[in-house]
Short mmCIF file of C-alpha atoms and ligand atoms in Angstrom, two decimals:
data_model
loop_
_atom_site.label_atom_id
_atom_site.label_comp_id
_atom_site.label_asym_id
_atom_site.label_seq_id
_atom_site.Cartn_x
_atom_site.Cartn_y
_atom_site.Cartn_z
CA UNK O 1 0.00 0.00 0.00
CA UNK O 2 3.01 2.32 -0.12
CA UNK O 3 1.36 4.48 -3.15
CA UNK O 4 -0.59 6.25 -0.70
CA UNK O 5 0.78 9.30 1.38
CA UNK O 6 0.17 8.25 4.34
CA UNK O 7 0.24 9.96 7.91
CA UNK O 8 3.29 10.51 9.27
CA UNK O 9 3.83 8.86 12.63
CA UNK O 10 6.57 8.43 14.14
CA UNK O 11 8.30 4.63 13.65
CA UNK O 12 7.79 4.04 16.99
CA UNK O 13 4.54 4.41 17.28
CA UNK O 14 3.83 1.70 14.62
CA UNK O 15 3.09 -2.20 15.48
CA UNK O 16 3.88 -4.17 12.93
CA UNK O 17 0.97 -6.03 11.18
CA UNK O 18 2.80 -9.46 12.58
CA UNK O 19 2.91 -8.62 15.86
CA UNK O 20 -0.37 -6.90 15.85
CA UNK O 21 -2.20 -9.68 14.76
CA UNK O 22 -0.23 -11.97 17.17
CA UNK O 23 -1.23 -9.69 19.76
CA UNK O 24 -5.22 -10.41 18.86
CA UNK O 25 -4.64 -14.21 18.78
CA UNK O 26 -3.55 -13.64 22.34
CA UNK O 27 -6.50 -11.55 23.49
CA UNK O 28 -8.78 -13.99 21.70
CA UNK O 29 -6.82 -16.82 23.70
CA UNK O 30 -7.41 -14.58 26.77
CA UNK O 31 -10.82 -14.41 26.69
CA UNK O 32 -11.36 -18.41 25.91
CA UNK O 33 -9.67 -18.85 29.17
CA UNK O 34 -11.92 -16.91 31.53
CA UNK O 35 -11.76 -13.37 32.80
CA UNK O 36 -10.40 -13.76 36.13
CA UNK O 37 -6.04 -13.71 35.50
CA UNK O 38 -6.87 -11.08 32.57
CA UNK O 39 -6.43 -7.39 32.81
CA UNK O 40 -9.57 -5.52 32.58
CA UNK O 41 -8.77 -3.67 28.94
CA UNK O 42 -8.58 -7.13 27.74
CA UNK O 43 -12.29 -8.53 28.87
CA UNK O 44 -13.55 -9.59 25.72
CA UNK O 45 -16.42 -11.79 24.89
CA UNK O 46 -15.10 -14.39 22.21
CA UNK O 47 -18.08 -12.91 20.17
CA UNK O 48 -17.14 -9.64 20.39
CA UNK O 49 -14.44 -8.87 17.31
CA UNK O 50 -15.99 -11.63 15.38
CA UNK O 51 -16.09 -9.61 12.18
CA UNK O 52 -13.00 -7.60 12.82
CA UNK O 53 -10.71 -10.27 12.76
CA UNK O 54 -11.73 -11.66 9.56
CA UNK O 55 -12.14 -8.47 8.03
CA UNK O 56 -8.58 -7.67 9.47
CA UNK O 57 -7.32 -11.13 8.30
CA UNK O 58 -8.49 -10.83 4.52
CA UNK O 59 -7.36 -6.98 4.54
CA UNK O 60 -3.39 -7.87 4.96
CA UNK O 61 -3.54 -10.17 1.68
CA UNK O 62 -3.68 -7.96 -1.67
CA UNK O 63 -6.93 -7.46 -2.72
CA UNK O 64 -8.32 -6.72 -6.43
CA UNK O 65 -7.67 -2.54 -7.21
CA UNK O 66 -9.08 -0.33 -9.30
CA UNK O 67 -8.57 3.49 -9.91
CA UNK O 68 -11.69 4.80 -10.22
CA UNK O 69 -10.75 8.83 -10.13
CA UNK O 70 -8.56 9.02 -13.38
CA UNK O 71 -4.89 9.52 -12.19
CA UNK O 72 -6.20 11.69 -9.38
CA UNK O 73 -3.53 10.99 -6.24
CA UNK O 74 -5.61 10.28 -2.96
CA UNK O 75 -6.18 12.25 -0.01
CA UNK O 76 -3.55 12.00 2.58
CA UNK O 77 -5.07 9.26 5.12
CA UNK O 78 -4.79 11.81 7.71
CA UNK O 79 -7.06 15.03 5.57
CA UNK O 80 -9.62 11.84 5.04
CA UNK O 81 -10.23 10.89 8.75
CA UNK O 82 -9.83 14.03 10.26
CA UNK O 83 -11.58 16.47 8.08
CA UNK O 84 -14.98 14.89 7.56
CA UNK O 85 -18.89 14.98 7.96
CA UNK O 86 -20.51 12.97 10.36
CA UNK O 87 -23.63 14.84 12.26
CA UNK O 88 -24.06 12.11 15.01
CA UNK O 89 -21.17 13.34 16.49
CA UNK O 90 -21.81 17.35 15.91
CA UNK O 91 -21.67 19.42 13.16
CA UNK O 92 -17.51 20.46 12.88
CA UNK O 93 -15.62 19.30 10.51
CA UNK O 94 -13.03 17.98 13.43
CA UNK O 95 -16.03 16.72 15.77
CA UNK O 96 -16.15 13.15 14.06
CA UNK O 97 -12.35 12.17 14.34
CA UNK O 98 -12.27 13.32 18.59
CA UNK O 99 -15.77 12.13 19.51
CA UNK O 100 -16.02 8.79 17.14
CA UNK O 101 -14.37 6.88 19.59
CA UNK O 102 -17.83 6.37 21.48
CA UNK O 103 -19.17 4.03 18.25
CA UNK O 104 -20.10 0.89 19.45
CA UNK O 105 -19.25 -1.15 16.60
CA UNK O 106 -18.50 -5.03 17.64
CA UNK O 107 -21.17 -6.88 17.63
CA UNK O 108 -22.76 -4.97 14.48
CA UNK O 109 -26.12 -6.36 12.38
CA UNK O 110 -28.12 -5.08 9.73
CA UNK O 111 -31.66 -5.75 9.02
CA UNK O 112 -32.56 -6.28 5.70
CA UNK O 113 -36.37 -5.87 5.19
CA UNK O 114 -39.40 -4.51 2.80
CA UNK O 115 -39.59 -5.82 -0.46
CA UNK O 116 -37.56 -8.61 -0.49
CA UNK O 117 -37.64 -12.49 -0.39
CA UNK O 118 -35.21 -13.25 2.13
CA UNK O 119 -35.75 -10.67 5.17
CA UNK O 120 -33.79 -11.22 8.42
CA UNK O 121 -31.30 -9.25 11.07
CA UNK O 122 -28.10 -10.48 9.84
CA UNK O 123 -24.36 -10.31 11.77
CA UNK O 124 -21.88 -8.49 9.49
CA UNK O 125 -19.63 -11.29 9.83
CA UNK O 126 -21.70 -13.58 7.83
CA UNK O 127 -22.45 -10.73 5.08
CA UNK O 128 -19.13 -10.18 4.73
CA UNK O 129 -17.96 -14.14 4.94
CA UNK O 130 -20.29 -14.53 1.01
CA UNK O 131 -18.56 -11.14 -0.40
CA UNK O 132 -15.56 -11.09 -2.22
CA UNK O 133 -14.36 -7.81 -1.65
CA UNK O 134 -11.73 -4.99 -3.54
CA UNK O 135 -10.72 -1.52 -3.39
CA UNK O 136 -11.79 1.07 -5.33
CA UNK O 137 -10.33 4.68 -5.48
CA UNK O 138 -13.21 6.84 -6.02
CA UNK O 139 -13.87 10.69 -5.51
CA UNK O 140 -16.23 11.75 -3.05
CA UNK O 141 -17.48 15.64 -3.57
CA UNK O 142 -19.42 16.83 -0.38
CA UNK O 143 -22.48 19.43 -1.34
CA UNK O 144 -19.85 21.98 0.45
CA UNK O 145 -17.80 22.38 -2.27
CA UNK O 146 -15.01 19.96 -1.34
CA UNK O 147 -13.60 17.08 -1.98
CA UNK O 148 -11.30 14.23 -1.82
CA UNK O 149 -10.20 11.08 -3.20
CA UNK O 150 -10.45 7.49 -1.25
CA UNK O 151 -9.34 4.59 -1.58
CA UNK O 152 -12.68 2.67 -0.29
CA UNK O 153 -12.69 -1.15 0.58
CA UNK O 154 -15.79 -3.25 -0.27
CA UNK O 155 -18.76 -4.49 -2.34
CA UNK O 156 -21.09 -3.91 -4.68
CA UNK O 157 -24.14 -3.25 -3.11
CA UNK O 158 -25.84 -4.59 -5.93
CA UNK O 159 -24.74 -8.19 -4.79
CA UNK O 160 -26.18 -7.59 -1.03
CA UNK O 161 -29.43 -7.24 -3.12
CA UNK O 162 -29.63 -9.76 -4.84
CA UNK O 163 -28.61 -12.16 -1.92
CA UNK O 164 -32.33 -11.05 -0.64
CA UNK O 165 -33.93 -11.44 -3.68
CA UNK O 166 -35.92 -7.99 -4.23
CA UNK O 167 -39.67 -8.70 -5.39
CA UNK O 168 -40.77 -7.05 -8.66
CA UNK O 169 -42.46 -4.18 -6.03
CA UNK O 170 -39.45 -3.11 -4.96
CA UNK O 171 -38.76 0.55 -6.60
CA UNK O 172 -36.55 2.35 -3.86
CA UNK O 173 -34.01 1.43 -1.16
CA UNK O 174 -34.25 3.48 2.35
CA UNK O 175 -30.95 2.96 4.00
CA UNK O 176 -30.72 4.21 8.23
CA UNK O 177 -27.59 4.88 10.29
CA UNK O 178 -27.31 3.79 13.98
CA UNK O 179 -29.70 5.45 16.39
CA UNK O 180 -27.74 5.38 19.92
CA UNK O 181 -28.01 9.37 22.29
CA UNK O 182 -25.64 7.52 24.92
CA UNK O 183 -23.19 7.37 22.45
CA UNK O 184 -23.73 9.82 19.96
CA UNK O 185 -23.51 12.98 20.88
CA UNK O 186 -24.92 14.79 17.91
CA UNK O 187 -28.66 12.45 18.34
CA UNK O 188 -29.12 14.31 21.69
CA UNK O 189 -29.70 17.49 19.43
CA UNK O 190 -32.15 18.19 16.45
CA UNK O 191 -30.08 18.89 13.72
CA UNK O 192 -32.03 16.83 11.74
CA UNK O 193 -34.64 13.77 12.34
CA UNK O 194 -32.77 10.93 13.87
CA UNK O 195 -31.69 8.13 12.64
CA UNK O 196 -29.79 9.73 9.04
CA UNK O 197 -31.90 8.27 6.70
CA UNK O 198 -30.93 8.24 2.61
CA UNK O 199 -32.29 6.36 -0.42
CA UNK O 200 -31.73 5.22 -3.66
CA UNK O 201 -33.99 4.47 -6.78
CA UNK O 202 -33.79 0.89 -7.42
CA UNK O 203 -31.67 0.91 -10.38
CA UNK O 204 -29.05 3.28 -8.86
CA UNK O 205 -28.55 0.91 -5.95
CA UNK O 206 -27.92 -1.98 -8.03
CA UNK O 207 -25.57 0.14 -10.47
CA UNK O 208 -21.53 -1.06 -10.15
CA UNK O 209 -20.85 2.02 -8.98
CA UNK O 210 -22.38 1.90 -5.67
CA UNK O 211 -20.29 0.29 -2.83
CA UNK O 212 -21.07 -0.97 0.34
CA UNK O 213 -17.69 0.27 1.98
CA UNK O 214 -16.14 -1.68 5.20
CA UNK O 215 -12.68 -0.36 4.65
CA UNK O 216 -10.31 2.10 3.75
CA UNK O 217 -6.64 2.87 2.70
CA UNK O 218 -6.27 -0.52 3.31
CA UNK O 219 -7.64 -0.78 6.91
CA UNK O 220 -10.86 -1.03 8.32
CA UNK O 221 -13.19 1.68 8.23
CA UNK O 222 -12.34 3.81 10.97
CA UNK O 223 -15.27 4.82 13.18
CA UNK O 224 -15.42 8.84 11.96
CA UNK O 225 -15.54 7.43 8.64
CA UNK O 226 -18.69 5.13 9.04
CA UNK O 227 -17.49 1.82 10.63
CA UNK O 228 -18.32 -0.45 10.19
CA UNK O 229 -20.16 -0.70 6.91
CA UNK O 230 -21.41 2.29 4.67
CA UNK O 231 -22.51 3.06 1.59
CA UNK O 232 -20.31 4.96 -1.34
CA UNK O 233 -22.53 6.36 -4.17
CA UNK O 234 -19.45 8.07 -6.14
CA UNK O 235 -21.07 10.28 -8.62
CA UNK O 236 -23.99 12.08 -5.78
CA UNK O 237 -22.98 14.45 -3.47
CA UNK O 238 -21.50 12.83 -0.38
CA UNK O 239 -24.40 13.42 1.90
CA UNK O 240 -25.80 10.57 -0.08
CA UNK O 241 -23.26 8.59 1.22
CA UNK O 242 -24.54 6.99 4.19
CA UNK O 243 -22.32 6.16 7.30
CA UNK O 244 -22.97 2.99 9.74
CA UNK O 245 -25.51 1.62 8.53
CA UNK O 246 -27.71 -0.91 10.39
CA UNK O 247 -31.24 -0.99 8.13
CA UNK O 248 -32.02 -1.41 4.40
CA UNK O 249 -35.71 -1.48 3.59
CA UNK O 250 -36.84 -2.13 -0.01
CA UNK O 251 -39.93 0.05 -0.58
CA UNK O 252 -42.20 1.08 -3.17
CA UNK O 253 -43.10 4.10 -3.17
CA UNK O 254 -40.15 7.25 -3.45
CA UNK O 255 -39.24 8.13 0.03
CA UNK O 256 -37.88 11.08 1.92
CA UNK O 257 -34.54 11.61 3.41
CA UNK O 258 -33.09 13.24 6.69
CA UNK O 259 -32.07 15.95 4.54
CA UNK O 260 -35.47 16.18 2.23
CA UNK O 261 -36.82 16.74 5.40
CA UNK O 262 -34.41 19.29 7.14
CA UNK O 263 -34.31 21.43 3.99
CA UNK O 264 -36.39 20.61 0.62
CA UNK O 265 -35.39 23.58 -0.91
CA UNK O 266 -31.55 22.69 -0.18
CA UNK O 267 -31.62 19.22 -1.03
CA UNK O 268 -33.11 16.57 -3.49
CA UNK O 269 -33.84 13.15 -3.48
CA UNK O 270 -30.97 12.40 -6.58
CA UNK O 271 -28.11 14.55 -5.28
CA UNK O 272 -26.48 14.22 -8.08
CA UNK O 273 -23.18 16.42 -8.41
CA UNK O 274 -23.67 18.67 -11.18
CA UNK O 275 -22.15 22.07 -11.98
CA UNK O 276 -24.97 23.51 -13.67
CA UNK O 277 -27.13 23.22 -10.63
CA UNK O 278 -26.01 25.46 -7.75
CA UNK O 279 -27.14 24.85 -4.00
CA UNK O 280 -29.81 27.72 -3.01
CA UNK O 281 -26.43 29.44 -1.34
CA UNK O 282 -23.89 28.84 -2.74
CA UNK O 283 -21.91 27.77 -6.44
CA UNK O 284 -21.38 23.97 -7.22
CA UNK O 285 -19.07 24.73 -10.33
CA UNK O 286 -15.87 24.56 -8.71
CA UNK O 287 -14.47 22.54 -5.97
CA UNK O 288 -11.85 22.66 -3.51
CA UNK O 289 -10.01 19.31 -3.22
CA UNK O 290 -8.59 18.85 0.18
CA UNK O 291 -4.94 19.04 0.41
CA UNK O 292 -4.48 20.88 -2.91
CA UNK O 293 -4.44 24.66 -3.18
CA UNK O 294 -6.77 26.74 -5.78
CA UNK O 295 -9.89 25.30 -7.16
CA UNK O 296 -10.57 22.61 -9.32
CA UNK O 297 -13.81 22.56 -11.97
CA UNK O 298 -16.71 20.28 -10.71
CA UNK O 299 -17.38 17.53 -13.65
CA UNK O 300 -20.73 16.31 -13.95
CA UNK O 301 -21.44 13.31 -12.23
CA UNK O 302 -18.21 13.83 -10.26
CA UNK O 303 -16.70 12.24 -13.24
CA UNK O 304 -19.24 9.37 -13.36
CA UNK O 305 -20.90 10.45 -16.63
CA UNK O 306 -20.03 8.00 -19.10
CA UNK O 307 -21.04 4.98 -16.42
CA UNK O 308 -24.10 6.84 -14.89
CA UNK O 309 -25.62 9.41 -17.29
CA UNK O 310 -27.86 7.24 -18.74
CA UNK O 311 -29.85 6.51 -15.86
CA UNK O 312 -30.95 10.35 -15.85
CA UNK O 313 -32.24 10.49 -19.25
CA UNK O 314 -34.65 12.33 -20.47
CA UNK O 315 -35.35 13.80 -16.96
CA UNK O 316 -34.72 17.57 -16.28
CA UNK O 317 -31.71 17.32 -13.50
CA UNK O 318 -32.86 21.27 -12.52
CA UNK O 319 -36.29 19.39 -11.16
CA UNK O 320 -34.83 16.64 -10.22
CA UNK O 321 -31.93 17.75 -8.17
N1 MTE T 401 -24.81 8.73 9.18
C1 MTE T 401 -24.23 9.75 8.53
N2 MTE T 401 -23.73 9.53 7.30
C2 MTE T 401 -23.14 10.54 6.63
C3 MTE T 401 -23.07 11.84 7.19
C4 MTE T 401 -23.61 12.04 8.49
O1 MTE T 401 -23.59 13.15 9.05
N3 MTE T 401 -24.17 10.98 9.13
N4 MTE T 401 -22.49 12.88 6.46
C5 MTE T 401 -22.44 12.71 4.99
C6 MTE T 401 -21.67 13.74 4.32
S1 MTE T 401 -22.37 15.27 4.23
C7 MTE T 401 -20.46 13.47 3.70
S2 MTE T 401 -19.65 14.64 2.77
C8 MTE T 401 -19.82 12.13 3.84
C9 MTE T 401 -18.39 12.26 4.33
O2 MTE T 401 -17.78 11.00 4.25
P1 MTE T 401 -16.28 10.72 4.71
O3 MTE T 401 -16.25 10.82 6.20
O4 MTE T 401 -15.96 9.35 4.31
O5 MTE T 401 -15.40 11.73 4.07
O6 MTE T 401 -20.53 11.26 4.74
C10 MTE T 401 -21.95 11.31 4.59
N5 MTE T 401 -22.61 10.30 5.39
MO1 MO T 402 -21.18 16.42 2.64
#
């Protein structure tokens, strides 16, 4: 994974993948053997981490690339976990990377239910034990005029689908982030209608494009940046992009959104990034990409157009923003 710029900290500070994961083997060990001669960081249920160590197992073989944002250089790791949206933990840019910490991640489910043949609450270990999974660097362009480039770990969403079997009714897919005040500080105000709810039409859920993301830069998904699973819908604007996510409901009939609902003037139900379209307050022609100084033109679709454009056609993108 050297391509990447990573952070830099200091050699000291870094355990070696070996030892790391020998380290884990002995905590799992640990908590086989009772509680009683362990230290109390290391009280761990054996069930706890049961999708963590797989994950962390298959993410230090090489896993299938593919460079998704022309020969655009990603975001330093550091700019893409510090710098970030995520409400449930307030509304600053810096809030996600000091509060995140408070995610309860291990044991993690998620429901899948509505329109589909298979229903069911289902552990992330067994979704992600059927996936194959790969990495895909993709932009993402938040509706505040920046943006970055990521090198996201995962699957298509698409193939979560059709594990479920959607029935010939299903027309949308609602997706909902964790609902949890005690931990999230963010829920215990009303900046919008908690849980974060988003949605897709049908088809743009089951395009290529659209990842379910449990990883990135080569690591798991750290907790500001959605752990543990997420969706990554590259050509929308990121608010699309919907962070720890624990329901997907197959529906009918076109629903709202968090943000529809906050702001229907300010937001649509397609997001889609495009220049031509500004937000009520401010320009979406130009973009600043994090780390870079000066501006960079906003391309339609984020760049997406030649894969994505023709699932917009015919409709007028000013209506349906
Ligand atoms: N649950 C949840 N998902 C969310 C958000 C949020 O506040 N809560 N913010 C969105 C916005 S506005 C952006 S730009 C992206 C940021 O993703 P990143 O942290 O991977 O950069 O997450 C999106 N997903
Ligand atoms: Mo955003």
């Amino acid at each position: 994974m050297s391509r990447y710029r990573y952070p830099p900290i200091p050699e000291s500070e870094v355990t070696p993948r070996a030892l790391f994961r020998q380290r884990r083997r002995f905590i799992k060990a640990g908590a086989a053997l009772g509680a009683a001669a362990l230290a109390p960081g290391l009280l761990l249920s054996p069930a706890a981490h049961a999708w963590r160590d797989g994950l962390e197992e298959r993410l230090a073989g090489e896993l299938p690339s593919q460079a998704l944002a022309g020969d655009e250089a990603p975001t330093a790791f550091r700019d893409a976990t510090t710098y970030n949206n995520f409400y449930e933990f307030g509304t600053r840019k810096s809030d996600p990377e000091v509060y995140a910490h408070r995610l309860v991640t291990d044991p993690w489910s998620v429901t899948i239910e509505g329109e589909v043949e298979r229903p069911g609450t289902f552990a992330l270990e067994d979704i992600l034990a059927g996936q194959s999974l790969e990495e895909r660097i993709y932009r993402l362009r938040c509706v505040e005029a920046w943006s970055m480039v990521i090198p996201w770990i995962g699957f298509p969403l698409a193939d979560l689908l059709r594990r479920h079997e959607p029935t010939s009714r299903a027309k949308y897919v609602v997706f909902e982030s964790l609902l949890d005040p005690d931990n999230l500080r963010g829920q215990r105000r009303s900046i919008i209608e908690w849980p974060y709810r988003e949605a897709l039409r049908m088809d743009e859920a089951m395009h290529p494009l659209t990842l379910l993301s449990v990883g990135m830069y080569g690591e798991v998904m750290p907790n500001q940046n959605g752990a543990p699973i997420r969706l990554v819908v590259p050509w929308k604007y990121g608010f699309k992009s919907i962070k720890s996510v624990v329901k997907i409901r197959l529906v009918e009939q076109q629903p709202t959104t968090s943000w529809i609902d906050q702001n229907p003037s300010e937001y649509g139900f397609y997001a889609n990034v495009n220049p031509e379209v500004d937000h009520p307050r401010w320009s979406q022609a130009r973009e600043r990409r994090i780390g870079e100084s000066g501006r960079r033109e906003t391309l339609m679709f984020n760049g997406y157009a030649d894969e994505v454009a023709e699932l917009y056609a015919g409709m007028d993108l000013n209506k349906h923003f």
